[in-house]
Amino acid sequence: MQVNQKRILLSPLDPVHDVGLRMLKKQLDERGHETILLSTDLDNSEIIAQGLYNQVDVVLLSRSIGYGVSELLSDFIDLAEASGLREKAKIAIGGRAIKPELAAELGFDAVFGPHSDMEEAIAFVEGRNYEPFHSHNQTVQKKDILAGHNYDFHLSEIEKLLQQIVDMLLRNVEGQTSPAVERARIREEMFNRCRQNGDDVSFNDRGDMAHLWKEYFKFCEEGIIKSYKNGVFPLGIRSVTSAEINSLEELLVGYDQDDVFPRLANFQLPMVWIQFGTGCPTLDVVHIKTSESWGAEGVIHIDSSKGARMEGLMEGYLAQQGDGSLITAHNFRLLKRVLGRNTKFLVRAHRGLNSPETVLTGALAGADYTKLNIFYGSLHGGTDPERLVVDTVESIKLAAKYNLPFDIPANDELSGVATAKSFAGILIMLALGVRLGAKPILKPLFCYSPDIMLKGYMENNYVDYNAAKVAALQKIVDAPVWAGEPVGFMTHEEDRAQSCISTALHAAMAKSLGIRYLTIASSDEAYAGGPISVPSKIDTLRSVAEAFRFLGDCKINPTQQLELYTEKLIEDIRDILKNAVDTQDFLQALYNGVFGEKSEGASPGINGRNTVFKGGI
Amino acid sequence: MAGLDERIIDTIDLETFLLSETEEEARQNMKAIMEQHGFDDIDIVFAEKHGMGTRIRARAYIYRPGVKYDWLKEPGLI
């Protein structure tokens, strides 16, 4: 590109050089400009004299020290005007101490703040428009978590045990169905009929689908039926008005979606996912958009525990003040509609009484991933094991049908269940998923779990045992691994700095281990008094970006304990799987504590108990 | 802020996320918020605009170094 050469005077207004000025000089020199960099600690009058003597076109000043800035700048502009330099040269200022509003008020031609791009200053010198960096346009291509994995087992004994357990599990569900399975089938039929007409499923437009709604309500609890027929929602749930949705959509129009904090997008690994679930779809939208703007590349819908205990899904844009956000087709579609073109979307279906419908609703709304785990939902999520096994098998089939990969979160983070028991569970889910034609993803938790605390595995550091979790899984099977969830769980305190650092270091560890996806929450993770805030999300994303910048391509080096922990984990997983096979009945193994006992905080749930019936899935 | 000032050592920071079209708009709004709270010696410590708004932190100096600190009135505090 042809550049009109300029003569430029660069001068610090500090006792020390601003490195920014020197970097700028280097780039201007490379572009063929003539630059003169003055020494430090000169008076304003000396700088101006140099400008006049050298007949410069542009004066670039910098100031890093905050004290006395306004007086200094005011004096400089006064002298520049009195001497005639102001008329002959463009004058700009930058640096950490510069307040844009003050400098502009004093009459500087351009002001560059601490976050200004070097290119902005060069464009000013060359008299052309500045085109900001858009990370969405220039981002590196992230590696798909599934790519290159073939689900081949490296340890045949474990593979054989897993296949035996999957056989047992499938025998448990043979000829069985549940209200959730039936609802999902009915809803799928509704969706199919509506899609033929290009409509959305809605009770208000039931028309020739009246009989399907009647069938659907046979498998719903009373509170859900009332929400459709009478518009009366369970306590604490309200319908967001169409006016609110319209206002939200208007709010989203007109701002630059490509204006993204660039630092996270520049790393090929890992893709950073963030959880959301304020309870309100409109607030969720703002959380998602803000997270995207600060570099999040995937978002995970945290569903409500209240909704998980209800038989049936409601419809409409629904909000609540409680944990998590409600699952409805409208809510999912709204969230998907506002997502950036590169942002991935995961909906959770790993607990509760609506798993198959959730997978279906998510898939039809355009979700990219879902989440399933019998062990999590039945031993820690309050759902009856027999029911959740039936529902999860159907959910996996739906996930396979709609090409929705699912992650399998380990369940050792809150309970006292040992990692090996949790891992035996996620490996069974993996084998089951592969058997049913789906694409499962292992999700070990980078957490400081109760079992780890009791056994002292992390007394020295948080690295060895988390690395051993990944190593053990990778030694067993060639499957995708996603660091969950959120990383650093149970290490967070309510203090923002501590929490951000802990998240960032765990994220850096995942990066060091070559993991492709990881999930973070926010620095409010330990705060239990209310939903996570936007500022805490932004701060956490920034801290993760900073950790990635710090680490670069370096590796975190675990101690020799890594190998010991890895081998012990594999040995324990093998023993647990053998115990499960010995029971000859998967459900019995689940109820009898093979994958976690009550004393470890694993209690078979009661929601949905005795609701499984003959029907044939 | 009489009374409580005797317990604040130097500053109060207020941080939030403001919907804004420009960083400058957010800075002005944040200053207005601080002034509404009765603070006069204020500064914007950090502001970063992306997407629909600005992450921002404002600071109110209750005591600059070298001034007379009300918290020194209380014997034995420091």
XYZ file of C-alpha atoms in Angstrom:
695
model
C 0.000 0.000 0.000
C 1.266 3.466 -0.906
C 1.758 5.541 2.247
C 2.123 9.305 2.259
C 5.288 9.736 4.357
C 5.047 11.944 7.418
C 7.563 13.473 9.767
C 6.526 12.633 13.308
C 7.733 13.822 16.671
C 7.177 11.378 19.498
C 7.657 12.546 23.036
C 6.885 11.191 26.477
C 5.551 13.648 29.011
C 6.963 11.448 31.737
C 10.233 10.983 33.587
C 10.417 7.550 31.917
C 9.689 6.329 28.406
C 6.299 4.908 27.632
C 6.914 1.588 25.914
C 3.832 2.275 23.795
C 5.596 5.228 22.205
C 8.614 3.124 21.314
C 6.455 0.377 19.832
C 4.616 3.003 17.829
C 7.894 4.456 16.551
C 8.986 1.002 15.395
C 5.794 0.457 13.428
C 5.844 3.943 11.921
C 9.478 3.446 10.866
C 8.566 0.155 9.235
C 5.868 1.936 7.276
C 8.390 4.418 5.909
C 7.665 7.439 8.064
C 10.380 9.649 9.506
C 10.230 9.623 13.287
C 12.007 11.570 15.997
C 11.736 10.157 19.499
C 12.678 12.686 22.168
C 14.221 11.834 25.482
C 12.316 11.760 28.723
C 11.633 14.538 31.170
C 11.690 17.454 28.763
C 9.749 20.639 29.433
C 6.770 21.378 27.228
C 8.628 24.315 25.704
C 11.569 22.089 24.693
C 9.227 19.574 23.007
C 7.472 22.336 21.110
C 10.797 23.853 20.051
C 11.839 20.457 18.648
C 8.566 20.220 16.766
C 9.041 23.595 15.166
C 12.737 23.036 14.425
C 12.074 19.686 12.711
C 8.973 20.965 10.897
C 6.987 17.884 11.863
C 3.554 16.967 10.525
C 2.416 15.129 13.628
C 3.228 15.296 17.340
C 2.474 12.181 19.354
C 2.685 12.551 23.120
C 2.250 10.038 25.895
C 1.667 10.273 29.594
C 1.563 7.351 32.021
C 1.734 9.076 35.372
C -1.557 10.416 36.659
C -0.498 13.318 38.843
C -0.830 16.816 37.412
C -1.985 15.631 34.006
C -4.633 18.279 33.362
C -2.254 21.154 34.131
C 0.496 19.619 32.017
C -1.726 19.052 28.982
C -3.376 22.430 29.265
C 0.032 24.103 29.381
C 1.221 22.138 26.348
C -1.756 23.146 24.214
C -1.422 26.806 25.282
C 2.263 26.855 24.336
C 1.609 25.008 21.067
C -0.948 27.616 20.081
C 1.232 30.547 21.128
C 4.250 29.190 19.246
C 2.363 28.386 16.039
C 2.999 24.619 16.233
C -0.711 24.005 16.721
C -1.413 25.314 13.215
C 1.405 23.373 11.543
C 1.020 19.914 13.084
C -1.634 17.515 14.248
C -1.216 16.788 17.953
C -2.353 13.604 19.643
C -1.879 12.140 23.085
C -2.134 8.675 24.560
C -1.134 6.679 27.576
C -2.557 5.234 30.725
C -3.016 8.549 32.485
C -4.986 10.161 29.706
C -8.654 10.826 30.220
C -10.200 11.030 26.757
C -12.791 13.634 27.715
C -10.181 16.015 29.174
C -7.777 15.707 26.251
C -10.562 16.231 23.738
C -11.797 19.242 25.662
C -8.323 20.790 25.609
C -8.216 20.514 21.847
C -5.983 17.543 21.060
C -6.674 16.213 17.576
C -6.797 12.629 18.768
C -6.739 10.783 22.068
C -5.667 7.185 22.560
C -6.635 5.472 25.795
C -4.971 2.509 27.484
C -7.018 0.057 25.400
C -6.439 1.734 22.074
C -5.098 -0.322 19.234
C -1.700 0.698 17.807
C -3.329 0.669 14.402
C -5.632 3.463 15.573
C -2.671 5.789 16.095
C -1.074 4.804 12.783
C -4.343 5.477 10.958
C -4.434 8.922 12.603
C -0.898 9.702 11.461
C -1.661 8.608 7.922
C -4.967 10.448 7.833
C -7.133 7.465 7.075
C -10.089 5.847 8.804
C -9.381 3.359 11.549
C -10.923 -0.072 11.040
C -11.194 -1.840 14.378
C -10.192 -5.445 14.817
C -13.201 -7.761 14.694
C -12.347 -11.017 16.309
C -15.386 -12.813 14.892
C -14.088 -12.077 11.441
C -10.511 -12.965 12.185
C -10.826 -15.652 14.837
C -8.885 -18.856 14.505
C -10.930 -21.908 13.690
C -11.620 -23.808 16.903
C -11.089 -27.525 16.827
C -14.325 -29.544 16.968
C -14.319 -31.594 20.152
C -15.483 -34.705 18.312
C -12.995 -34.567 15.463
C -10.528 -37.423 15.299
C -12.035 -39.503 18.110
C -13.256 -42.992 17.249
C -14.404 -44.301 20.658
C -11.943 -47.201 20.477
C -11.085 -48.637 23.874
C -7.455 -49.050 24.787
C -8.145 -51.361 27.746
C -10.076 -54.395 26.577
C -11.025 -55.634 30.025
C -12.769 -52.369 30.815
C -14.438 -52.337 27.423
C -15.779 -55.855 27.990
C -17.146 -54.923 31.410
C -18.816 -51.813 29.998
C -20.485 -53.773 27.208
C -21.822 -56.280 29.738
C -23.254 -53.444 31.831
C -24.830 -51.794 28.793
C -26.465 -55.130 27.981
C -27.814 -55.273 31.536
C -29.077 -51.716 31.331
C -30.853 -52.263 28.045
C -32.512 -55.361 29.479
C -33.812 -53.156 32.310
C -35.597 -50.838 29.914
C -36.804 -53.399 27.426
C -40.556 -53.046 26.943
C -40.708 -50.070 29.339
C -41.864 -46.541 28.835
C -42.622 -43.486 30.980
C -44.745 -40.329 30.948
C -41.706 -38.395 29.702
C -41.088 -40.794 26.844
C -44.728 -40.634 25.814
C -44.794 -36.831 26.019
C -41.711 -36.608 23.856
C -43.306 -38.802 21.219
C -46.486 -36.727 21.215
C -44.563 -33.476 21.122
C -42.434 -34.725 18.264
C -45.567 -35.520 16.320
C -46.888 -32.019 17.037
C -43.595 -30.519 15.904
C -43.636 -32.556 12.732
C -47.170 -31.477 11.879
C -46.412 -27.835 12.610
C -43.192 -27.867 10.652
C -45.085 -29.012 7.597
C -47.090 -25.795 7.900
C -44.129 -23.690 8.990
C -45.728 -23.019 12.394
C -44.610 -23.368 15.986
C -46.352 -25.746 18.335
C -48.829 -23.830 20.458
C -51.756 -24.883 22.574
C -53.665 -21.794 21.441
C -53.604 -22.956 17.840
C -54.366 -26.564 18.572
C -56.968 -27.038 15.798
C -56.571 -30.519 14.407
C -53.986 -31.258 17.068
C -56.542 -31.130 19.866
C -56.386 -34.881 20.272
C -52.604 -34.726 20.587
C -52.837 -32.136 23.338
C -55.405 -34.325 25.060
C -52.960 -37.206 24.881
C -50.131 -34.970 26.058
C -52.059 -33.871 29.141
C -52.626 -37.510 30.119
C -48.929 -37.620 30.943
C -48.638 -34.220 32.674
C -49.182 -33.180 36.244
C -52.046 -30.882 37.158
C -49.967 -27.709 37.483
C -48.678 -28.066 33.929
C -52.151 -28.696 32.524
C -53.473 -25.548 34.271
C -50.711 -23.470 32.725
C -51.976 -24.399 29.272
C -55.715 -24.396 29.852
C -56.119 -21.531 32.328
C -52.918 -19.564 31.892
C -52.219 -20.129 35.575
C -48.606 -20.884 36.314
C -47.121 -22.564 39.372
C -46.199 -20.176 42.172
C -43.224 -17.970 41.372
C -43.460 -18.372 37.590
C -44.705 -15.605 35.322
C -45.158 -15.127 31.626
C -42.881 -12.534 30.035
C -45.047 -10.287 27.902
C -44.691 -9.938 24.171
C -44.029 -6.216 24.754
C -41.026 -7.140 26.887
C -39.762 -9.525 24.221
C -40.228 -6.871 21.546
C -38.333 -4.325 23.623
C -35.551 -6.816 24.121
C -35.277 -7.505 20.421
C -35.178 -3.755 19.749
C -32.422 -3.393 22.307
C -30.391 -5.982 20.432
C -30.731 -4.227 17.108
C -28.136 -1.697 16.201
C -25.091 -2.630 18.172
C -22.037 -4.173 16.620
C -22.148 -7.894 17.274
C -18.618 -8.209 15.964
C -17.304 -5.881 18.642
C -15.737 -8.623 20.720
C -12.996 -8.608 23.319
C -10.418 -10.250 21.090
C -8.171 -12.117 23.447
C -10.055 -15.401 23.935
C -10.867 -15.869 20.280
C -7.208 -15.796 19.323
C -6.402 -19.121 20.973
C -6.993 -22.287 19.026
C -7.575 -24.185 22.252
C -9.703 -24.429 24.231
C -13.166 -23.197 23.342
C -14.546 -21.408 26.396
C -18.136 -22.110 27.390
C -19.997 -20.197 30.045
C -23.076 -21.141 32.003
C -26.172 -18.994 32.215
C -29.533 -19.384 33.913
C -30.763 -16.274 35.667
C -34.338 -17.547 35.722
C -35.541 -14.976 33.224
C -35.185 -15.372 29.456
C -34.726 -11.649 28.825
C -31.970 -11.355 31.400
C -30.487 -14.576 30.041
C -30.298 -12.949 26.628
C -28.320 -10.009 27.993
C -26.027 -12.370 29.904
C -25.434 -14.387 26.752
C -24.804 -11.363 24.543
C -22.452 -9.848 27.085
C -20.598 -13.119 27.520
C -20.211 -13.340 23.757
C -18.879 -9.796 23.658
C -16.177 -10.759 26.116
C -15.176 -13.866 24.211
C -17.386 -16.765 25.317
C -17.818 -19.146 22.417
C -20.413 -21.470 23.866
C -23.248 -21.066 26.361
C -24.822 -23.677 28.620
C -28.444 -23.353 29.709
C -28.760 -24.047 33.419
C -32.263 -25.333 33.910
C -34.416 -24.873 36.958
C -34.623 -27.579 39.626
C -38.306 -26.704 40.063
C -38.960 -27.420 36.400
C -37.003 -30.667 36.645
C -39.435 -31.978 39.253
C -42.549 -31.321 37.162
C -44.125 -33.829 34.798
C -44.372 -31.907 31.552
C -43.039 -28.754 29.951
C -44.974 -25.504 29.923
C -45.036 -23.162 26.965
C -44.356 -19.476 26.484
C -41.640 -17.045 27.508
C -41.529 -17.916 31.189
C -39.518 -16.401 34.021
C -39.026 -17.240 37.658
C -37.013 -16.068 40.621
C -35.314 -19.267 41.551
C -32.349 -21.352 40.563
C -31.938 -21.775 36.849
C -34.094 -20.902 33.861
C -37.215 -22.721 32.788
C -37.200 -25.020 29.799
C -39.808 -24.087 27.228
C -39.697 -24.174 23.452
C -40.228 -20.409 23.400
C -37.385 -19.738 25.818
C -35.014 -21.996 23.891
C -35.935 -20.472 20.551
C -35.490 -16.949 21.872
C -32.048 -17.784 23.216
C -31.017 -19.507 20.017
C -32.342 -16.613 17.937
C -30.117 -14.062 19.625
C -26.928 -16.134 19.648
C -24.001 -14.934 17.594
C -23.369 -16.882 14.423
C -20.376 -18.702 15.908
C -21.739 -19.275 19.399
C -22.628 -22.836 20.362
C -25.600 -23.703 22.578
C -25.990 -26.592 25.031
C -29.208 -27.561 26.807
C -29.098 -29.766 29.885
C -31.296 -32.863 30.125
C -29.381 -34.897 32.667
C -31.843 -34.838 35.527
C -35.521 -34.479 36.219
C -38.676 -35.744 34.629
C -38.437 -34.143 31.207
C -35.206 -35.423 29.692
C -36.509 -36.743 26.354
C -38.685 -33.664 25.785
C -35.801 -31.395 26.675
C -33.499 -33.068 24.161
C -36.213 -32.872 21.524
C -37.126 -29.269 22.299
C -33.477 -28.264 22.346
C -32.743 -30.036 19.076
C -35.708 -28.457 17.344
C -34.760 -25.026 18.679
C -31.304 -25.417 17.152
C -29.190 -26.407 20.136
C -25.763 -27.843 19.325
C -25.256 -30.149 22.306
C -27.155 -31.652 25.191
C -26.218 -33.194 28.512
C -27.201 -36.617 29.844
C -26.115 -38.735 32.783
C -28.231 -41.343 34.546
C -25.877 -41.421 37.510
C -25.908 -37.680 38.072
C -29.650 -37.290 37.765
C -30.647 -40.335 39.776
C -28.078 -40.295 42.568
C -27.796 -36.496 43.011
C -30.574 -34.931 40.966
C -33.530 -36.391 42.827
C -34.954 -38.501 39.978
C -35.871 -42.120 40.520
C -33.196 -44.350 38.933
C -35.619 -46.693 37.198
C -37.438 -43.742 35.664
C -34.301 -41.896 34.617
C -32.795 -44.973 32.997
C -35.863 -45.375 30.799
C -35.953 -41.639 30.029
C -32.230 -41.403 29.327
C -32.208 -44.277 26.860
C -34.974 -42.498 24.948
C -33.090 -39.212 25.258
C -29.947 -40.746 23.796
C -31.952 -42.118 20.886
C -33.367 -38.657 20.262
C -29.918 -37.099 20.570
C -28.667 -39.565 17.960
C -31.667 -38.970 15.716
C -31.241 -35.191 15.773
C -27.445 -35.335 15.638
C -27.019 -33.704 19.019
C -23.799 -34.774 20.743
C -24.214 -35.037 24.491
C -21.766 -34.465 27.285
C -21.688 -36.690 30.340
C -20.865 -34.674 33.442
C -19.146 -36.547 36.230
C -21.042 -36.432 39.492
C -18.294 -36.161 42.057
C -18.316 -32.431 42.594
C -20.881 -31.881 45.311
C -21.389 -35.313 46.782
C -18.809 -37.418 48.520
C -18.794 -39.968 45.721
C -15.309 -41.027 44.746
C -14.070 -39.983 41.349
C -13.637 -43.612 40.302
C -17.318 -44.369 40.943
C -18.323 -41.263 39.060
C -16.018 -42.221 36.200
C -17.379 -45.765 36.061
C -20.743 -44.087 35.528
C -19.672 -41.715 32.779
C -17.892 -44.551 30.969
C -21.085 -46.621 31.079
C -22.937 -43.629 29.637
C -20.286 -43.361 26.948
C -20.597 -47.025 25.994
C -24.397 -46.754 26.046
C -24.309 -43.645 23.888
C -22.047 -45.245 21.314
C -24.209 -48.380 21.298
C -27.277 -46.266 20.542
C -25.564 -44.369 17.752
C -25.007 -41.072 19.566
C -21.896 -38.953 20.065
C -21.054 -38.853 23.765
C -18.447 -36.575 25.334
C -16.724 -37.319 28.627
C -16.833 -34.444 31.058
C -14.528 -34.909 34.054
C -14.909 -32.163 36.605
C -11.968 -29.979 37.492
C -13.164 -29.624 41.047
C -12.154 -29.879 44.669
C -14.690 -32.526 45.548
C -15.496 -33.741 49.070
C -13.895 -37.114 48.357
C -10.723 -35.416 47.190
C -10.703 -33.242 50.299
C -11.146 -36.252 52.574
C -8.431 -38.254 50.842
C -6.061 -35.328 50.592
C -5.426 -35.707 46.866
C -5.161 -31.954 46.420
C -3.355 -31.004 49.585
C -0.270 -30.075 47.609
C -1.790 -28.699 44.419
C -4.889 -28.673 42.222
C -3.006 -29.924 39.175
C -2.011 -33.556 39.724
C -5.397 -35.060 40.427
C -7.281 -33.123 37.772
C -4.628 -34.079 35.249
C -4.901 -37.682 36.427
C -8.642 -37.620 35.763
C -8.014 -36.692 32.150
C -5.106 -39.097 31.783
C -7.099 -42.019 33.187
C -9.980 -41.458 30.783
C -7.630 -41.035 27.844
C -5.818 -44.261 28.766
C -9.132 -46.108 28.763
C -10.790 -44.823 25.607
C -10.238 -42.552 22.622
C -13.151 -40.227 23.308
C -13.632 -36.454 23.417
C -12.990 -34.870 26.805
C -14.515 -31.594 27.972
C -13.273 -29.986 31.191
C -16.246 -29.221 33.434
C -18.096 -27.772 35.177
C -17.492 -25.036 35.958
C -13.743 -25.582 36.167
C -12.407 -24.992 39.636
C -15.714 -25.867 41.257
C -15.477 -25.888 45.061
C -12.256 -23.899 44.948
C -14.078 -20.612 44.563
C -14.646 -18.132 47.329
C -17.005 -15.161 47.283
C -14.073 -12.805 46.754
C -13.893 -11.690 43.118
C -10.113 -11.743 42.759
C -9.704 -15.178 44.323
C -12.529 -16.644 42.313
C -11.357 -15.221 38.997
C -7.825 -16.430 39.577
C -8.978 -19.893 40.520
C -11.167 -20.183 37.423
C -8.418 -18.799 35.230
C -5.772 -21.180 36.561
C -8.021 -24.199 36.119
C -8.783 -23.023 32.592
C -5.070 -22.648 31.943
C -4.568 -26.186 33.184
C -7.190 -27.434 30.720
C -5.372 -25.545 27.976
C -2.089 -27.059 29.036
C -3.621 -30.541 28.873
C -4.742 -29.903 25.300
C -8.447 -30.088 26.131
C -10.620 -28.614 23.400
C -13.646 -27.381 25.366
C -13.993 -26.125 28.911
C -16.799 -24.614 30.940
C -16.586 -21.693 33.306
C -19.277 -20.044 35.385
C -18.371 -16.739 36.943
C -16.621 -15.334 39.925
C -20.002 -15.422 41.702
C -19.861 -19.210 41.699
C -19.521 -19.460 45.475
C -22.124 -16.790 46.151
C -25.428 -18.426 46.984
C -27.557 -15.346 47.592
C -28.847 -14.807 44.062
C -28.140 -15.104 40.384
C -24.773 -14.445 38.806
C -24.226 -10.880 37.598
C -22.982 -9.587 34.255
C -19.897 -7.847 35.718
C -18.766 -11.036 37.415
C -19.130 -12.922 34.141
C -17.076 -10.344 32.271
C -14.357 -10.335 34.909
C -14.109 -14.111 34.782
C -13.856 -14.176 30.996
C -11.159 -11.503 31.137
C -9.238 -13.458 33.748
C -9.357 -16.629 31.664
C -8.118 -14.718 28.638
C -5.279 -13.336 30.710
C -4.324 -16.811 31.932
C -4.267 -18.075 28.344
C -2.097 -15.122 27.378
C 0.226 -15.885 30.269
C 0.535 -19.557 29.417
C 0.745 -19.386 25.634
C 2.092 -22.688 24.367
C 3.815 -23.531 27.665
C 2.753 -26.529 29.662
C 1.935 -26.945 33.323
C 4.074 -29.786 34.579
C 2.374 -32.119 37.091
C 4.425 -33.919 39.719
C 5.130 -37.653 39.834
C 1.846 -38.072 41.692
C 0.076 -37.816 38.335
C 1.051 -41.324 37.352
C 0.158 -42.811 40.731
C -3.250 -41.133 40.751
C -3.910 -42.180 37.154
C -3.143 -45.844 37.727
C -5.149 -45.889 40.963
C -8.142 -44.362 39.203
C -8.046 -46.948 36.419
C -7.713 -49.782 38.908
C -10.644 -48.490 40.981
C -12.831 -47.950 37.906
C -12.149 -51.553 36.863
C -13.155 -52.837 40.317
C -16.365 -50.819 40.351
C -17.357 -52.058 36.921
C -16.688 -55.645 38.068
C -18.933 -55.082 41.082
C -21.669 -53.793 38.801
C -21.396 -56.807 36.514
C -21.549 -59.113 39.533
C -25.004 -57.782 40.424
C -26.334 -59.066 37.067
C -28.843 -56.198 37.114
C -27.931 -52.631 36.310
C -30.760 -51.053 38.296
C -29.927 -53.152 41.331
C -26.340 -51.979 41.076
C -27.574 -48.402 40.985
C -29.956 -48.796 43.936
C -27.469 -50.839 45.933
C -24.773 -48.193 45.929
C -22.236 -49.670 43.515
C -21.890 -46.207 41.960
C -22.252 -44.294 45.198
C -23.784 -44.973 48.589
C -25.915 -42.801 50.838
C -22.956 -42.387 53.183
C -21.137 -40.824 50.229
C -23.991 -38.454 49.510
C -25.463 -40.530 46.708
C -29.152 -41.151 47.310
C -31.418 -42.695 44.709
C -34.008 -40.040 43.883
C -37.725 -40.400 44.432
C -39.191 -38.048 41.804
C -40.963 -40.150 39.219
C -40.876 -43.320 41.302
C -43.315 -46.011 40.121
C -44.114 -44.146 36.926
C -42.438 -46.542 34.529
C -44.904 -48.759 32.732
C -45.039 -51.316 29.975
C -45.022 -49.725 26.599
C -41.986 -50.800 24.726
C -39.199 -48.404 23.927
C -21.121 11.199 54.439
C -20.373 12.209 58.011
C -20.027 9.345 60.430
C -19.407 6.492 58.023
C -16.474 8.402 56.573
C -14.687 7.727 59.809
C -14.532 4.059 58.877
C -13.510 4.353 55.237
C -9.748 4.371 54.911
C -9.409 5.960 51.492
C -11.876 5.152 48.700
C -15.144 3.592 47.666
C -15.298 1.762 44.339
C -18.558 1.194 42.520
C -18.570 -1.222 39.618
C -21.218 -2.394 37.204
C -22.103 -2.998 33.579
C -23.883 -0.158 31.805
C -25.803 -0.388 28.569
C -24.143 2.166 26.329
C -23.442 2.993 22.725
C -20.006 4.359 23.490
C -17.506 4.083 26.291
C -17.700 7.832 26.748
C -21.452 7.665 27.302
C -20.893 5.033 29.993
C -18.205 7.165 31.646
C -20.548 10.135 31.809
C -23.405 8.050 33.156
C -21.176 6.448 35.745
C -19.985 9.826 36.915
C -23.593 10.948 37.203
C -24.403 7.884 39.280
C -21.502 8.633 41.607
C -22.565 12.255 41.934
C -26.111 11.166 42.712
C -24.666 9.155 45.570
C -23.126 12.312 46.955
C -19.520 11.695 45.961
C -17.570 14.624 44.591
C -13.928 13.522 44.226
C -14.564 10.815 41.657
C -12.734 9.090 38.843
C -13.340 6.285 36.383
C -10.767 3.626 37.167
C -11.642 1.275 34.327
C -14.052 1.254 31.421
C -14.204 -1.185 28.547
C -16.911 -1.179 25.921
C -17.848 -4.205 23.876
C -21.138 -5.172 22.319
C -24.109 -3.666 24.055
C -22.392 -2.018 26.971
C -19.463 -1.059 29.091
C -17.833 -2.810 32.000
C -16.975 0.041 34.294
C -15.527 0.791 37.717
C -15.749 4.188 39.336
C -13.900 5.396 42.396
C -14.797 7.993 44.947
C -11.887 9.314 46.953
C -13.017 9.948 50.484
C -9.464 10.807 51.535
C -6.533 11.688 49.319
C -3.095 11.032 50.829
C -2.002 13.675 53.273
C -5.398 15.134 54.066
C -6.899 15.048 57.534
C -8.394 11.627 58.056
C -11.534 11.463 60.160
C -10.700 7.913 61.130
C -7.671 9.161 63.018
C -9.991 10.772 65.547
C -10.732 7.409 67.017
C -7.960 6.534 69.452
C -6.305 3.212 68.930
C -7.754 2.521 65.479
C -4.355 2.520 63.867
